[in-house]
Amino acid sequence: MTRTAPRICPLCEATCGLTLVVDSHHHPGDGGEEFVTGARGDADDVFSHGYICPKGASFPQLDNDPDRLQNPLVKRDGRFVEVGWDEALELAVERLGRVIADHGGSSVGFYLGNPSAHTIAGTLYAPLLVRALHTRNVFSAGTLDQMPKQAASGYLFGHAGTFAVPDLDRTDHLVIIGANPVVSNGSMTTAANFPGKLNALRHRGGRLTVIDPARTRTARLADTHLAPRPGTDAALLAGVVTCLLDEGLVADDLGGIGPHVQGVDELHREISDLTPERVAPYCDVPAEDIRGLARAIAASSSAAVYGRLGTTAVEFGTLGSWLIDVVNVLTGNLDRPGGVLFPMAPTAPAPRPAHPGRGFRTGRWRSRVSGHPEVAGELPAVAMAEEFETPGEGRLRALVTVAGNPVLSAPDGGRLATALDAADVVVCVDPYLNETTRHADIILPPPRPSQTPHFDAILNNLAVRATARYSPPVLPLPDGRPDEIEIVCRLILGLSGVGVDADPGLVDEQVIAATLAKEVTDPHSPVAGRDVESLVAMLPDAPGHQRRLDMMLRIGAYGDGFGAREGLTFADVLAAPHGVDLGPMRPRLLTVLRTASGKVELAPDPLIADLARLRAAVDAENPADSDPASLLLVGRRHLRSNNSWMHNLPALTGGTNRCTLQIHPDDASRLGIDGLATVRGAGGSLTVPVEITADIKPGVASMPHGWGHDDAGSRLRVAAVEPGVNVNNLNDGTRLDPLSGTAVLNGLRVEIGPA
Ligand SMILES: Nc1nc2c(c(=O)[nH]1)N[C@H]1C(S)=C(S)[C@@H](COP(=O)(O)OP(=O)(O)OC[C@H]3O[C@@H](n4cnc5c(=O)[nH]c(N)nc54)[C@H](O)[C@@H]3O)O[C@H]1N2
Ligand SMILES: Nc1nc2c(c(=O)[nH]1)N[C@H]1C(S)=C(S)[C@@H](COP(=O)(O)OP(=O)(O)OC[C@H]3O[C@@H](n4cnc5c(=O)[nH]c(N)nc54)[C@H](O)[C@@H]3O)O[C@H]1N2
Ligand code: SF4
Ligand SMILES: [Mo]
């Protein structure tokens, strides 16, 4: 028997709709169980219209991976043994509870990894687990990734979760800086079929500019490709900004939002010395090209400047992210179709009228050892190890991870691994026994994605077009097995003293009651003045997460306001297996601004102050000029990879998806390298196969991350065959963007020589 079922792909930010093929096997002994045997693009999906990439196509192998853990593992005398769910959950709560009782809540750290942005458990429940732990030691992949963008958005717009997203479908000029969406399928911009959208841009006569030290697959599509020295984009953008200001290229009335923007004059005063001519040698881009870029953006009928990992996981990440939006503002492209706009997700609270907010600030608390400021409630991931190692009051003694592999994904993972081995208790919610979880005491594995419901509560806030799509589980859960939502809820209930056996839905009922109690007292809420109990009574008799989603949708922008108006409910979404289309992004600047001034604050003090650090770098001598073996290391992604955790699928291994060091032929011959190279960084050295290619700028080396699967304690049998090496072992984790706490992963200085 074969059937099909729709399922949103959880494997990247593009959120494609898939059609899964489900077969029941009738081999003796398997009881006719159902398995996912195929995946293709769902042509009827309202967002992705049939698009699929190799990762999505590998869904069946991911779902059926024999290395996926079936039962909780508990470490006894240094060895993992399988135990039942009740026992594992009780043990986790008891051991975490003991650490909290003896040393306080902040002695337990929490690390949230990337895949949790793609699960209901990660988006709607993990934050509640943090609250139940009462800890300020919260870490995530965000400080290996987009935190600079969050900080910059916080300063500009007043909230670290308010992102301006390029209007890919309508722009006349897309400027991509430090991103390779043809391979990554886009990030901090949720758009299915990014490659198709770039082709459509070309077909409508639009222009593509790519700024990247590598001639990537994205750069190959560009009308203009600039290849700066890694780490220098903030300076290049400062050159663009001064050019716009000095040449009178600023849009009249900032394209209509002039009254809602403050700080243009102050910005002009503070940045005017960073001219294209001054930054050009540092960026290794001719001043005329920087001016040309500024003029081209200003001359475009609409333009959207978009930056990603090459602009965030760098030394001046927050400055770069800020200046990207400064260019969008100055050229009149903020909050207008074809420029950058603020998406309106269906589960975000309905927009409220303009009002000043409390503004954004960081450093409400600091990390104990190095004094790093908290940013958006988090401390730097690179600070985790020292918080464990350093004795004294407030020391970290335990860690809970959900969907993270920081031993591979963060700098200097070996040090973290040692710290985890010495910790009082480590609890990992993760489907694999891998480089990080093998240092756990308790592993709680979520079931297969096919057995898990899906809704993109976070990524919808970044989508180029609004949709509401929900995937129910495609296959039933095995008896007695909790899904990830239940795992997290039972941890929350255990830690709160209610008990791991309590009904997990209690967690949802509490959130629902608290949210609605606040809503009904807000005069601008669609349910202002209503009675909470009667609203609760209108929610479906359904699993807790569905009740919560129903509530969120109904008080959201497109919702029915609990019967107050025509609009969306969860039942409507459930009845539309390929999703409900809610239209393109629309201007809505006034409803998002939450700065203290109630305006876009273009020249925030912390960013203006950080320009001094940038100036010092611009004026410093480039070390590569004196040491020819010194190159700047950048990262790269592959179509058939996903950070550190999908090398275990046969369909994605082999071919060109390999862990190699790419360098330019001139560097290779100058350094006498072919075959193998030895790479040395501040954190250690590696030997790695070399790929010589003119697609890399001279003086730059590129290596992917997420490799190094040679750890005998892991259970990743396919990945171990071609393990690669861990690029993050070159990094000692001491360099970070001070405004966001984000690790420097791109633009690291390394020494390269023949092996
Ligand atoms: N050098 C270098 N380092 C980098 C980067 C780089 O470009 N260069 N990129 C950085 C970036 S952008 C990121 S986001 C980080 C990622 O850093 P992390 O999020 O720490 O690491 P991942 O490799 O994504 O590992 C994800 C983990 O989640 C588990 N997992 C998979 N699916 C699920 C699920 O449904 N539920 C649960 N509970 N667990 C699941 C996997 O088994 C794995 O252990 O890496 C960063 N590291
Ligand atoms: N297939 C696949 N897709 C993925 C992932 C994956 O591992 N594989 N990971 C997902 C994750 S977690 C994320 S965060 C996104 C990332 O999405 P992207 O940011 O689009 O992906 P990257 O390939 O890391 O692109 C970064 C680009 O920046 C360039 N670069 C490096 N340093 C600099 C610099 O200093 N300046 C400039 N201008 N460019 C620089 C690199 O050469 C690279 O081409 O991808 C997501 N999608
Ligand atoms: S682009 Fe690929 S990995 Fe990303 S959501 Fe679509 S099918 Fe999944
Ligand atoms: Mo990421």
Short mmCIF file of C-alpha atoms in Angstrom, two decimals, residues 401-660:
data_model
loop_
_atom_site.label_atom_id
_atom_site.label_comp_id
_atom_site.label_asym_id
_atom_site.label_seq_id
_atom_site.Cartn_x
_atom_site.Cartn_y
_atom_site.Cartn_z
CA THR A 401 20.93 21.29 25.06
CA VAL A 402 18.07 21.17 22.61
CA ALA A 403 19.05 20.50 18.99
CA GLY A 404 22.63 21.67 19.27
CA ASN A 405 26.05 20.32 18.42
CA PRO A 406 28.34 23.04 19.77
CA VAL A 407 31.31 20.67 20.11
CA LEU A 408 31.53 20.80 16.31
CA SER A 409 29.70 23.99 15.45
CA ALA A 410 31.30 26.39 17.90
CA PRO A 411 34.97 27.39 18.10
CA ASP A 412 37.29 25.33 20.27
CA GLY A 413 34.86 22.44 20.77
CA GLY A 414 37.46 20.20 22.39
CA ARG A 415 37.59 22.54 25.34
CA LEU A 416 33.82 22.49 25.68
CA ALA A 417 33.80 18.68 25.45
CA THR A 418 36.22 18.47 28.36
CA ALA A 419 34.08 20.88 30.37
CA LEU A 420 30.96 18.82 29.67
CA ASP A 421 32.67 15.63 30.81
CA ALA A 422 33.45 17.31 34.12
CA ALA A 423 29.96 18.80 34.55
CA ASP A 424 27.56 17.55 37.22
CA VAL A 425 24.95 16.66 34.63
CA VAL A 426 24.36 17.24 30.90
CA VAL A 427 20.95 16.56 29.37
CA CYS A 428 20.58 16.62 25.57
CA VAL A 429 17.35 16.57 23.63
CA ASP A 430 18.71 15.22 20.37
CA PRO A 431 18.04 12.32 17.99
CA TYR A 432 21.71 11.36 17.59
CA LEU A 433 24.61 10.17 19.67
CA ASN A 434 27.12 12.62 18.23
CA GLU A 435 30.14 14.78 19.04
CA THR A 436 28.22 16.80 21.65
CA THR A 437 25.62 14.39 23.00
CA ARG A 438 28.23 11.73 23.70
CA HIS A 439 29.33 13.97 26.58
CA ALA A 440 25.80 13.92 27.99
CA ASP A 441 24.57 11.97 30.98
CA ILE A 442 21.08 11.71 29.58
CA ILE A 443 19.98 11.85 25.93
CA LEU A 444 16.29 12.29 25.20
CA PRO A 445 15.74 11.57 21.49
CA PRO A 446 12.80 13.13 19.69
CA PRO A 447 11.03 10.82 17.22
CA ARG A 448 11.26 10.95 13.42
CA PRO A 449 10.16 14.14 11.66
CA SER A 450 7.40 12.11 10.00
CA GLN A 451 5.98 11.42 13.47
CA THR A 452 6.13 15.09 14.42
CA PRO A 453 3.70 17.92 13.64
CA HIS A 454 5.17 21.04 12.01
CA PHE A 455 4.45 24.76 12.00
CA ASP A 456 6.97 27.53 11.32
CA ALA A 457 6.26 29.88 14.19
CA ILE A 458 9.57 31.72 13.80
CA LEU A 459 10.43 31.55 10.11
CA ASN A 460 7.06 33.02 9.12
CA ASN A 461 8.36 36.26 10.67
CA LEU A 462 11.01 36.33 7.92
CA ALA A 463 8.94 35.19 4.97
CA VAL A 464 8.81 37.15 1.72
CA ARG A 465 5.15 36.19 1.48
CA ALA A 466 2.76 35.43 4.30
CA THR A 467 1.25 31.98 4.50
CA ALA A 468 -0.22 29.76 7.20
CA ARG A 469 0.72 26.11 6.84
CA TYR A 470 0.52 23.24 9.31
CA SER A 471 1.63 19.64 8.86
CA PRO A 472 0.07 17.05 11.14
CA PRO A 473 2.24 14.01 11.91
CA VAL A 474 2.40 11.79 8.84
CA LEU A 475 3.02 8.59 10.80
CA PRO A 476 1.76 7.68 14.27
CA LEU A 477 4.10 7.67 17.24
CA PRO A 478 5.10 4.25 18.54
CA ASP A 479 3.35 3.34 21.79
CA GLY A 480 4.70 5.16 24.79
CA ARG A 481 7.04 7.36 22.80
CA PRO A 482 6.69 11.11 23.46
CA ASP A 483 7.18 13.59 20.66
CA GLU A 484 9.58 16.48 21.19
CA ILE A 485 6.86 18.81 22.41
CA GLU A 486 5.96 16.29 25.09
CA ILE A 487 9.61 15.73 26.04
CA VAL A 488 10.12 19.45 26.61
CA CYS A 489 6.77 19.89 28.38
CA ARG A 490 7.49 17.03 30.77
CA LEU A 491 10.89 18.53 31.59
CA ILE A 492 9.17 21.86 32.27
CA LEU A 493 6.51 20.27 34.46
CA GLY A 494 9.13 18.24 36.32
CA LEU A 495 11.34 21.25 36.96
CA SER A 496 8.35 23.31 38.09
CA GLY A 497 7.50 20.69 40.70
CA VAL A 498 4.28 19.57 39.00
CA GLY A 499 5.86 16.27 38.01
CA VAL A 500 6.98 14.65 34.77
CA ASP A 501 3.82 12.51 34.78
CA ALA A 502 1.46 15.45 34.62
CA ASP A 503 -0.56 16.18 31.49
CA PRO A 504 1.86 17.99 29.12
CA GLY A 505 -1.08 20.08 27.92
CA LEU A 506 -0.98 21.93 31.25
CA VAL A 507 1.95 23.89 29.88
CA ASP A 508 -0.17 25.15 27.00
CA GLU A 509 -3.15 25.97 29.20
CA GLN A 510 -0.95 28.16 31.33
CA VAL A 511 0.43 30.04 28.33
CA ILE A 512 -3.03 30.42 26.84
CA ALA A 513 -4.48 31.79 30.08
CA ALA A 514 -1.60 34.20 30.64
CA THR A 515 -1.58 35.46 27.03
CA LEU A 516 -5.30 36.01 26.86
CA ALA A 517 -5.38 37.68 30.28
CA LYS A 518 -2.98 40.28 28.88
CA GLU A 519 -4.73 40.62 25.54
CA VAL A 520 -8.16 41.36 26.96
CA THR A 521 -6.77 44.31 28.92
CA ASP A 522 -5.07 45.82 25.84
CA PRO A 523 -7.50 48.25 24.18
CA HIS A 524 -5.89 47.61 20.79
CA SER A 525 -6.18 43.84 20.94
CA PRO A 526 -8.79 42.19 18.74
CA VAL A 527 -10.14 40.62 21.97
CA ALA A 528 -10.06 43.76 24.12
CA GLY A 529 -12.51 43.59 26.98
CA ARG A 530 -13.56 39.99 26.36
CA ASP A 531 -13.85 37.32 29.03
CA VAL A 532 -10.83 34.99 29.14
CA GLU A 533 -12.77 31.88 30.08
CA SER A 534 -15.18 32.21 27.23
CA LEU A 535 -12.30 32.72 24.81
CA VAL A 536 -10.59 29.59 26.13
CA ALA A 537 -13.85 27.72 25.64
CA MET A 538 -13.71 28.58 21.93
CA LEU A 539 -10.41 26.76 21.41
CA PRO A 540 -10.61 23.31 19.78
CA ASP A 541 -10.64 20.11 21.80
CA ALA A 542 -7.21 19.19 20.46
CA PRO A 543 -3.59 18.69 21.48
CA GLY A 544 -2.14 21.60 23.44
CA HIS A 545 0.05 22.94 20.64
CA GLN A 546 -2.97 23.14 18.34
CA ARG A 547 -4.94 25.05 20.97
CA ARG A 548 -2.06 27.46 21.32
CA LEU A 549 -1.69 27.91 17.57
CA ASP A 550 -5.44 28.53 17.31
CA MET A 551 -5.18 31.22 19.95
CA MET A 552 -2.16 32.84 18.29
CA LEU A 553 -3.76 32.82 14.85
CA ARG A 554 -7.06 34.24 16.14
CA ILE A 555 -5.47 37.21 17.91
CA GLY A 556 -3.04 37.65 15.01
CA ALA A 557 -3.15 40.01 12.04
CA TYR A 558 -5.23 37.69 9.88
CA GLY A 559 -7.24 36.08 12.68
CA ASP A 560 -10.95 36.06 13.38
CA GLY A 561 -10.44 37.85 16.72
CA PHE A 562 -12.31 34.95 18.34
CA GLY A 563 -15.39 35.63 16.25
CA ALA A 564 -15.07 39.43 16.33
CA ARG A 565 -14.44 39.55 12.59
CA GLU A 566 -13.95 37.45 9.47
CA GLY A 567 -10.59 35.76 9.62
CA LEU A 568 -8.36 32.82 10.15
CA THR A 569 -8.63 30.07 12.74
CA PHE A 570 -6.52 26.95 13.16
CA ALA A 571 -9.38 24.93 11.68
CA ASP A 572 -9.01 26.88 8.41
CA VAL A 573 -5.31 26.08 8.31
CA LEU A 574 -5.92 22.42 9.10
CA ALA A 575 -8.46 22.29 6.28
CA ALA A 576 -5.86 23.56 3.78
CA PRO A 577 -3.19 20.86 3.56
CA HIS A 578 -1.16 22.92 1.08
CA GLY A 579 -1.44 26.09 3.11
CA VAL A 580 -3.37 29.35 3.14
CA ASP A 581 -1.82 32.21 1.16
CA LEU A 582 -1.98 35.55 2.95
CA GLY A 583 -0.26 37.75 0.39
CA PRO A 584 2.94 39.69 -0.15
CA MET A 585 4.73 41.81 2.41
CA ARG A 586 3.18 45.24 2.93
CA PRO A 587 4.59 48.48 4.32
CA ARG A 588 4.00 48.67 8.08
CA LEU A 589 6.89 50.58 9.58
CA LEU A 590 4.84 52.49 12.14
CA THR A 591 3.44 49.32 13.66
CA VAL A 592 6.89 47.82 14.30
CA LEU A 593 8.85 50.77 15.70
CA ARG A 594 9.53 50.35 19.42
CA THR A 595 12.50 52.64 19.94
CA ALA A 596 12.37 55.17 22.76
CA SER A 597 11.95 57.96 20.19
CA GLY A 598 9.29 56.05 18.28
CA LYS A 599 11.43 56.55 15.16
CA VAL A 600 14.02 54.60 13.22
CA GLU A 601 17.17 55.51 15.13
CA LEU A 602 19.84 55.72 12.46
CA ALA A 603 22.76 56.75 14.67
CA PRO A 604 22.54 54.80 17.94
CA ASP A 605 25.34 55.62 20.42
CA PRO A 606 26.78 52.08 20.80
CA LEU A 607 27.17 51.76 17.03
CA ILE A 608 28.63 55.21 16.55
CA ALA A 609 31.08 54.39 19.36
CA ASP A 610 32.08 51.10 17.71
CA LEU A 611 33.12 53.00 14.56
CA ALA A 612 36.35 53.81 16.42
CA ARG A 613 37.23 50.11 16.46
CA LEU A 614 36.50 49.92 12.74
CA ARG A 615 38.66 52.98 12.04
CA ALA A 616 41.56 51.37 13.88
CA ALA A 617 41.26 48.25 11.72
CA VAL A 618 40.97 50.30 8.53
CA ASP A 619 44.17 52.15 9.36
CA ALA A 620 46.17 49.18 10.65
CA GLU A 621 48.69 47.53 8.41
CA ASN A 622 47.42 44.34 6.83
CA PRO A 623 49.47 41.48 8.35
CA ALA A 624 49.25 39.51 5.12
CA ASP A 625 51.48 42.12 3.52
CA SER A 626 54.31 41.13 5.83
CA ASP A 627 53.61 37.38 6.21
CA PRO A 628 52.95 35.63 2.90
CA ALA A 629 51.85 32.35 4.56
CA SER A 630 49.02 34.17 6.33
CA LEU A 631 45.58 33.82 4.71
CA LEU A 632 42.08 34.76 5.78
CA LEU A 633 39.78 31.80 6.34
CA VAL A 634 36.09 31.90 5.39
CA GLY A 635 33.34 29.29 5.54
CA ARG A 636 31.30 27.68 2.80
CA ARG A 637 28.21 25.55 2.58
CA HIS A 638 27.24 22.79 0.22
CA LEU A 639 23.83 22.03 -1.31
CA ARG A 640 23.92 18.55 0.21
CA SER A 641 24.95 19.54 3.72
CA ASN A 642 23.33 20.96 6.82
CA ASN A 643 25.78 22.26 9.36
CA SER A 644 27.15 19.32 11.35
CA TRP A 645 24.40 16.80 11.40
CA MET A 646 23.41 15.49 7.98
CA HIS A 647 26.63 13.81 6.95
CA ASN A 648 25.13 10.54 8.10
CA LEU A 649 22.79 10.19 5.11
CA PRO A 650 24.22 8.23 2.19
CA ALA A 651 22.29 10.39 -0.31
CA LEU A 652 24.12 13.52 0.81
CA THR A 653 27.65 12.17 1.10
CA GLY A 654 30.41 11.85 -1.45
CA GLY A 655 30.84 13.74 -4.70
CA THR A 656 31.78 17.36 -4.24
CA ASN A 657 30.37 17.57 -0.71
CA ARG A 658 33.74 17.15 0.91
CA CYS A 659 35.76 18.78 3.58
CA THR A 660 38.49 20.55 1.58
#
